[in-house]
Amino acid sequence: MLDATTRSGGTATATPPAIATELPPLSTAAVLVAPPGGLTARCTRALLSPWSRLSLLVALLGAAASCVLLFEPQRLLADGWPPQVGGAAAAVVFGAAYGVCTVAFVPRPLLNLAAGALFGSQVGLATALAGTVLGAGAAFGLGRVLGQDALRPLLRARWLQAADGQLSRHGFRSMMAARLFPGVPFWAANYCAAVSRMGWLPFLFATALGSIPNTAAYVVAGARASSPTSPAFLIAMAFIAVPAVAGTVVAWRKRHHLRGHGAPSQPL
């Protein structure tokens, strides 16, 4: 409706509508939700970063190695198994302890000798193989979850890339060779396989099959240690010595090939 000034032909100024200046109240959910990129999110990303997980892996392995040094597993050969545990339960507990000790870098020959001395050839072999697969699987899982993302970008040397490609493409036969010949430490093969793209099943099957000859030789030697002149003991020692000599010869013949892979290429 026009006012009196408009009706009389004068100039009229229209009054603008009122502008709402009050904001609607925030809901409780909007107040409680933290903005993306907040302190909690940054702390979570830092804790789950590849290098943080690698640091956790190093800390866990260091703690496990320290516990093994305090426990002194070599006393199993001198003192035997604790008398509180016997029968099948003793074999199960020993297999579990075997797996934990291999993750903590305890030498497997020592554990295999103890398995043979404590449980005999047959039960000792089954217990040692079960502990071998258990320890290898635990080390592979720790390395895959906590170390792979941080260590894979560091594989820049040519020989490291060649080893990674061999394990990734031919995982089963590569791990079989590593288990059959004693030149590669057990823990080193576990963590190298974890950093590569090798699958779980080829790793575990190759570990179980490839570890049988060497494990059986040490277990039989431990079971027959009281009669070192018996044929079983002598055959077991031969099975221990022959792969060791063969692995040394192969490593000696391949040394120039490995150096060639590790040497930087010369510019043309």
Short mmCIF file of C-alpha atoms in Angstrom, two decimals:
data_model
loop_
_atom_site.label_atom_id
_atom_site.label_comp_id
_atom_site.label_asym_id
_atom_site.label_seq_id
_atom_site.Cartn_x
_atom_site.Cartn_y
_atom_site.Cartn_z
CA MET A 1 0.00 0.00 0.00
CA LEU A 2 1.36 3.44 -0.88
CA ASP A 3 1.73 6.01 1.90
CA ALA A 4 0.48 9.60 1.77
CA THR A 5 3.64 10.95 0.17
CA THR A 6 3.26 8.58 -2.75
CA ARG A 7 -0.36 9.48 -3.24
CA SER A 8 0.55 13.16 -3.37
CA GLY A 9 3.16 12.53 -6.06
CA GLY A 10 6.21 12.85 -3.80
CA THR A 11 9.14 10.55 -3.51
CA ALA A 12 8.71 7.56 -1.26
CA THR A 13 11.36 5.38 0.28
CA ALA A 14 10.43 1.73 0.68
CA THR A 15 11.34 0.24 4.00
CA PRO A 16 13.54 -2.91 3.46
CA PRO A 17 12.41 -6.10 5.11
CA ALA A 18 14.09 -7.03 8.38
CA ILE A 19 17.10 -9.36 8.07
CA ALA A 20 17.36 -12.15 10.59
CA THR A 21 20.60 -11.89 12.50
CA GLU A 22 20.14 -14.76 14.92
CA LEU A 23 21.69 -18.13 13.99
CA PRO A 24 19.79 -21.33 14.61
CA PRO A 25 20.95 -23.18 17.71
CA LEU A 26 23.58 -25.91 17.15
CA SER A 27 22.53 -29.43 17.79
CA THR A 28 24.27 -31.53 20.42
CA ALA A 29 25.66 -33.91 17.78
CA ALA A 30 27.25 -31.08 15.84
CA VAL A 31 28.98 -29.84 18.97
CA LEU A 32 30.36 -33.24 19.94
CA VAL A 33 31.74 -34.21 16.52
CA ALA A 34 35.41 -33.24 16.23
CA PRO A 35 36.45 -31.52 13.04
CA PRO A 36 38.42 -33.60 10.57
CA GLY A 37 42.14 -33.28 11.07
CA GLY A 38 41.83 -32.61 14.77
CA LEU A 39 44.30 -33.58 17.46
CA THR A 40 42.83 -37.06 17.93
CA ALA A 41 42.96 -37.80 14.21
CA ARG A 42 46.54 -36.57 13.92
CA CYS A 43 47.63 -38.69 16.90
CA THR A 44 45.90 -41.74 15.42
CA ARG A 45 47.62 -41.26 12.06
CA ALA A 46 50.97 -40.83 13.80
CA LEU A 47 50.54 -44.00 15.87
CA LEU A 48 49.46 -46.03 12.84
CA SER A 49 52.14 -44.68 10.51
CA PRO A 50 54.57 -47.20 8.96
CA TRP A 51 57.55 -46.02 11.00
CA SER A 52 55.61 -46.12 14.27
CA ARG A 53 54.60 -49.71 13.56
CA LEU A 54 58.18 -50.60 12.66
CA SER A 55 59.36 -49.08 15.95
CA LEU A 56 56.79 -51.22 17.76
CA LEU A 57 58.09 -54.33 15.98
CA VAL A 58 61.68 -53.53 16.98
CA ALA A 59 60.59 -52.96 20.58
CA LEU A 60 58.68 -56.25 20.69
CA LEU A 61 61.58 -58.23 19.26
CA GLY A 62 64.03 -56.55 21.63
CA ALA A 63 61.83 -57.37 24.61
CA ALA A 64 61.46 -60.98 23.46
CA ALA A 65 65.20 -61.38 22.98
CA SER A 66 65.83 -59.93 26.45
CA CYS A 67 63.38 -62.38 28.01
CA VAL A 68 65.08 -65.29 26.25
CA LEU A 69 68.48 -64.18 27.53
CA LEU A 70 67.10 -64.10 31.06
CA PHE A 71 65.37 -67.47 30.66
CA GLU A 72 68.47 -69.21 29.23
CA PRO A 73 66.76 -71.86 27.04
CA GLN A 74 70.00 -73.84 26.83
CA ARG A 75 69.22 -75.11 30.32
CA LEU A 76 66.66 -77.42 28.72
CA LEU A 77 69.53 -79.62 27.55
CA ALA A 78 71.02 -79.81 31.03
CA ASP A 79 68.03 -79.67 33.39
CA GLY A 80 65.23 -81.11 31.28
CA TRP A 81 61.60 -80.06 31.18
CA PRO A 82 59.92 -78.80 34.37
CA PRO A 83 58.47 -81.80 36.24
CA GLN A 84 55.10 -80.06 36.74
CA VAL A 85 54.20 -80.67 33.08
CA GLY A 86 54.19 -84.14 31.55
CA GLY A 87 52.75 -86.27 28.77
CA ALA A 88 50.94 -84.70 25.85
CA ALA A 89 50.58 -81.41 27.70
CA ALA A 90 54.36 -81.14 27.92
CA ALA A 91 54.69 -81.58 24.15
CA VAL A 92 52.03 -78.93 23.48
CA VAL A 93 53.63 -76.44 25.87
CA PHE A 94 57.05 -77.12 24.42
CA GLY A 95 55.77 -76.58 20.87
CA ALA A 96 54.27 -73.22 21.86
CA ALA A 97 57.47 -72.21 23.66
CA TYR A 98 59.47 -73.34 20.62
CA GLY A 99 57.49 -70.97 18.40
CA VAL A 100 57.95 -68.02 20.76
CA CYS A 101 61.66 -68.70 21.06
CA THR A 102 62.18 -68.77 17.29
CA VAL A 103 60.52 -65.36 17.00
CA ALA A 104 63.00 -64.15 19.64
CA PHE A 105 66.01 -65.36 17.58
CA VAL A 106 66.80 -68.50 19.61
CA PRO A 107 68.77 -70.88 17.31
CA ARG A 108 66.58 -73.70 16.08
CA PRO A 109 69.32 -76.37 16.27
CA LEU A 110 69.36 -75.89 20.05
CA LEU A 111 65.58 -76.27 20.25
CA ASN A 112 65.59 -79.30 17.95
CA LEU A 113 68.24 -81.05 20.04
CA ALA A 114 66.18 -80.32 23.15
CA ALA A 115 63.02 -81.70 21.51
CA GLY A 116 64.78 -84.97 20.69
CA ALA A 117 66.36 -85.27 24.12
CA LEU A 118 63.06 -84.60 25.92
CA PHE A 119 60.49 -86.42 23.79
CA GLY A 120 62.38 -88.88 21.60
CA SER A 121 62.57 -89.03 17.83
CA GLN A 122 58.92 -89.26 16.76
CA VAL A 123 57.17 -87.01 19.26
CA GLY A 124 60.15 -84.66 19.27
CA LEU A 125 60.00 -84.29 15.48
CA ALA A 126 56.26 -83.57 15.49
CA THR A 127 56.66 -81.05 18.31
CA ALA A 128 59.62 -79.33 16.66
CA LEU A 129 57.86 -79.06 13.29
CA ALA A 130 54.73 -77.65 14.92
CA GLY A 131 56.82 -75.08 16.77
CA THR A 132 58.71 -74.26 13.57
CA VAL A 133 55.53 -73.49 11.61
CA LEU A 134 54.04 -71.61 14.57
CA GLY A 135 57.12 -69.44 15.02
CA ALA A 136 57.50 -68.80 11.31
CA GLY A 137 53.85 -67.80 10.99
CA ALA A 138 54.08 -65.45 13.97
CA ALA A 139 57.24 -63.79 12.62
CA PHE A 140 55.71 -63.51 9.14
CA GLY A 141 52.56 -61.91 10.54
CA LEU A 142 54.48 -59.43 12.69
CA GLY A 143 56.74 -58.46 9.82
CA ARG A 144 53.85 -58.14 7.36
CA VAL A 145 51.64 -56.00 9.63
CA LEU A 146 54.25 -53.89 11.40
CA GLY A 147 57.23 -53.72 9.06
CA GLN A 148 56.29 -54.14 5.40
CA ASP A 149 54.99 -50.61 4.72
CA ALA A 150 58.09 -48.98 6.20
CA LEU A 151 60.72 -51.31 4.74
CA ARG A 152 59.50 -51.80 1.16
CA PRO A 153 60.42 -48.24 0.05
CA LEU A 154 63.99 -48.95 1.23
CA LEU A 155 64.50 -51.80 -1.29
CA ARG A 156 66.56 -49.70 -3.67
CA ALA A 157 69.72 -51.76 -4.03
CA ARG A 158 69.70 -54.00 -7.07
CA TRP A 159 70.38 -57.19 -5.15
CA LEU A 160 67.59 -56.36 -2.67
CA GLN A 161 65.19 -55.79 -5.55
CA ALA A 162 66.30 -59.07 -7.12
CA ALA A 163 65.71 -60.96 -3.85
CA ASP A 164 62.32 -59.29 -3.41
CA GLY A 165 61.29 -60.19 -6.95
CA GLN A 166 62.37 -63.80 -6.47
CA LEU A 167 60.39 -64.14 -3.25
CA SER A 168 57.35 -62.37 -4.67
CA ARG A 169 57.15 -64.30 -7.96
CA HIS A 170 58.51 -67.70 -6.89
CA GLY A 171 57.66 -67.73 -3.20
CA PHE A 172 57.17 -71.45 -2.64
CA ARG A 173 60.34 -72.74 -4.29
CA SER A 174 62.43 -69.85 -2.96
CA MET A 175 61.33 -70.54 0.60
CA MET A 176 61.84 -74.27 0.11
CA ALA A 177 65.44 -73.61 -0.88
CA ALA A 178 65.95 -71.30 2.08
CA ARG A 179 64.63 -73.95 4.48
CA LEU A 180 66.52 -76.87 2.95
CA PHE A 181 69.94 -75.19 3.00
CA PRO A 182 71.05 -73.95 6.42
CA GLY A 183 72.95 -70.95 5.07
CA VAL A 184 69.96 -68.60 5.51
CA PRO A 185 69.07 -67.91 9.16
CA PHE A 186 65.54 -68.91 10.07
CA TRP A 187 64.52 -65.48 11.39
CA ALA A 188 66.05 -63.67 8.40
CA ALA A 189 64.04 -65.78 5.94
CA ASN A 190 60.86 -65.09 7.92
CA TYR A 191 61.17 -61.32 7.90
CA CYS A 192 62.46 -61.11 4.33
CA ALA A 193 59.42 -63.07 3.17
CA ALA A 194 57.15 -60.80 5.22
CA VAL A 195 58.53 -57.68 3.52
CA SER A 196 58.05 -59.25 0.08
CA ARG A 197 54.69 -59.92 -1.55
CA MET A 198 54.76 -63.66 -0.85
CA GLY A 199 51.43 -65.17 0.17
CA TRP A 200 50.69 -66.82 3.50
CA LEU A 201 49.97 -70.34 2.22
CA PRO A 202 53.11 -70.73 0.06
CA PHE A 203 55.21 -69.47 2.95
CA LEU A 204 53.72 -71.85 5.53
CA PHE A 205 53.68 -74.91 3.24
CA ALA A 206 57.27 -74.33 2.11
CA THR A 207 58.35 -73.86 5.72
CA ALA A 208 56.67 -77.07 6.86
CA LEU A 209 58.05 -79.21 4.02
CA GLY A 210 61.48 -77.65 3.72
CA SER A 211 62.18 -77.85 7.45
CA ILE A 212 61.61 -81.60 7.76
CA PRO A 213 65.09 -82.94 6.80
CA ASN A 214 67.16 -80.55 8.90
CA THR A 215 64.77 -80.69 11.86
CA ALA A 216 64.64 -84.48 11.80
CA ALA A 217 68.43 -84.72 11.75
CA TYR A 218 68.82 -82.56 14.83
CA VAL A 219 65.95 -84.24 16.68
CA VAL A 220 67.38 -87.72 16.06
CA ALA A 221 70.82 -86.49 17.12
CA GLY A 222 69.34 -85.16 20.34
CA ALA A 223 67.43 -88.38 20.98
CA ARG A 224 70.52 -90.57 20.37
CA ALA A 225 73.09 -88.28 21.97
CA SER A 226 73.68 -90.83 24.72
CA SER A 227 75.00 -93.30 22.11
CA PRO A 228 77.16 -91.24 19.71
CA THR A 229 78.49 -94.33 17.94
CA SER A 230 75.06 -95.67 16.94
CA PRO A 231 74.16 -95.72 13.22
CA ALA A 232 71.16 -93.42 13.79
CA PHE A 233 73.32 -90.76 15.40
CA LEU A 234 75.99 -90.97 12.72
CA ILE A 235 73.40 -90.74 9.91
CA ALA A 236 71.79 -87.75 11.61
CA MET A 237 75.15 -85.99 11.86
CA ALA A 238 75.76 -86.69 8.18
CA PHE A 239 72.42 -85.10 7.29
CA ILE A 240 73.45 -82.07 9.34
CA ALA A 241 76.91 -81.74 7.80
CA VAL A 242 76.10 -82.37 4.11
CA PRO A 243 73.56 -79.53 3.66
CA ALA A 244 75.87 -77.16 5.56
CA VAL A 245 78.79 -77.94 3.26
CA ALA A 246 76.55 -77.73 0.16
CA GLY A 247 75.17 -74.36 1.27
CA THR A 248 78.68 -73.03 1.84
CA VAL A 249 79.81 -74.15 -1.61
CA VAL A 250 76.78 -72.59 -3.31
CA ALA A 251 77.26 -69.31 -1.43
CA TRP A 252 80.96 -69.26 -2.39
CA ARG A 253 80.17 -69.80 -6.06
CA LYS A 254 77.44 -67.16 -6.07
CA ARG A 255 79.46 -64.44 -4.32
CA HIS A 256 80.56 -62.77 -7.57
CA HIS A 257 77.02 -62.85 -8.91
CA LEU A 258 75.72 -61.11 -5.77
CA ARG A 259 78.47 -58.51 -5.94
CA GLY A 260 77.56 -57.83 -9.55
CA HIS A 261 73.97 -57.16 -8.54
CA GLY A 262 75.01 -54.90 -5.70
CA ALA A 263 77.55 -52.84 -7.67
CA PRO A 264 76.24 -49.62 -9.20
CA SER A 265 76.07 -49.48 -12.95
CA GLN A 266 78.79 -47.52 -14.70
CA PRO A 267 77.75 -44.60 -16.91
CA LEU A 268 78.32 -45.00 -20.62
#
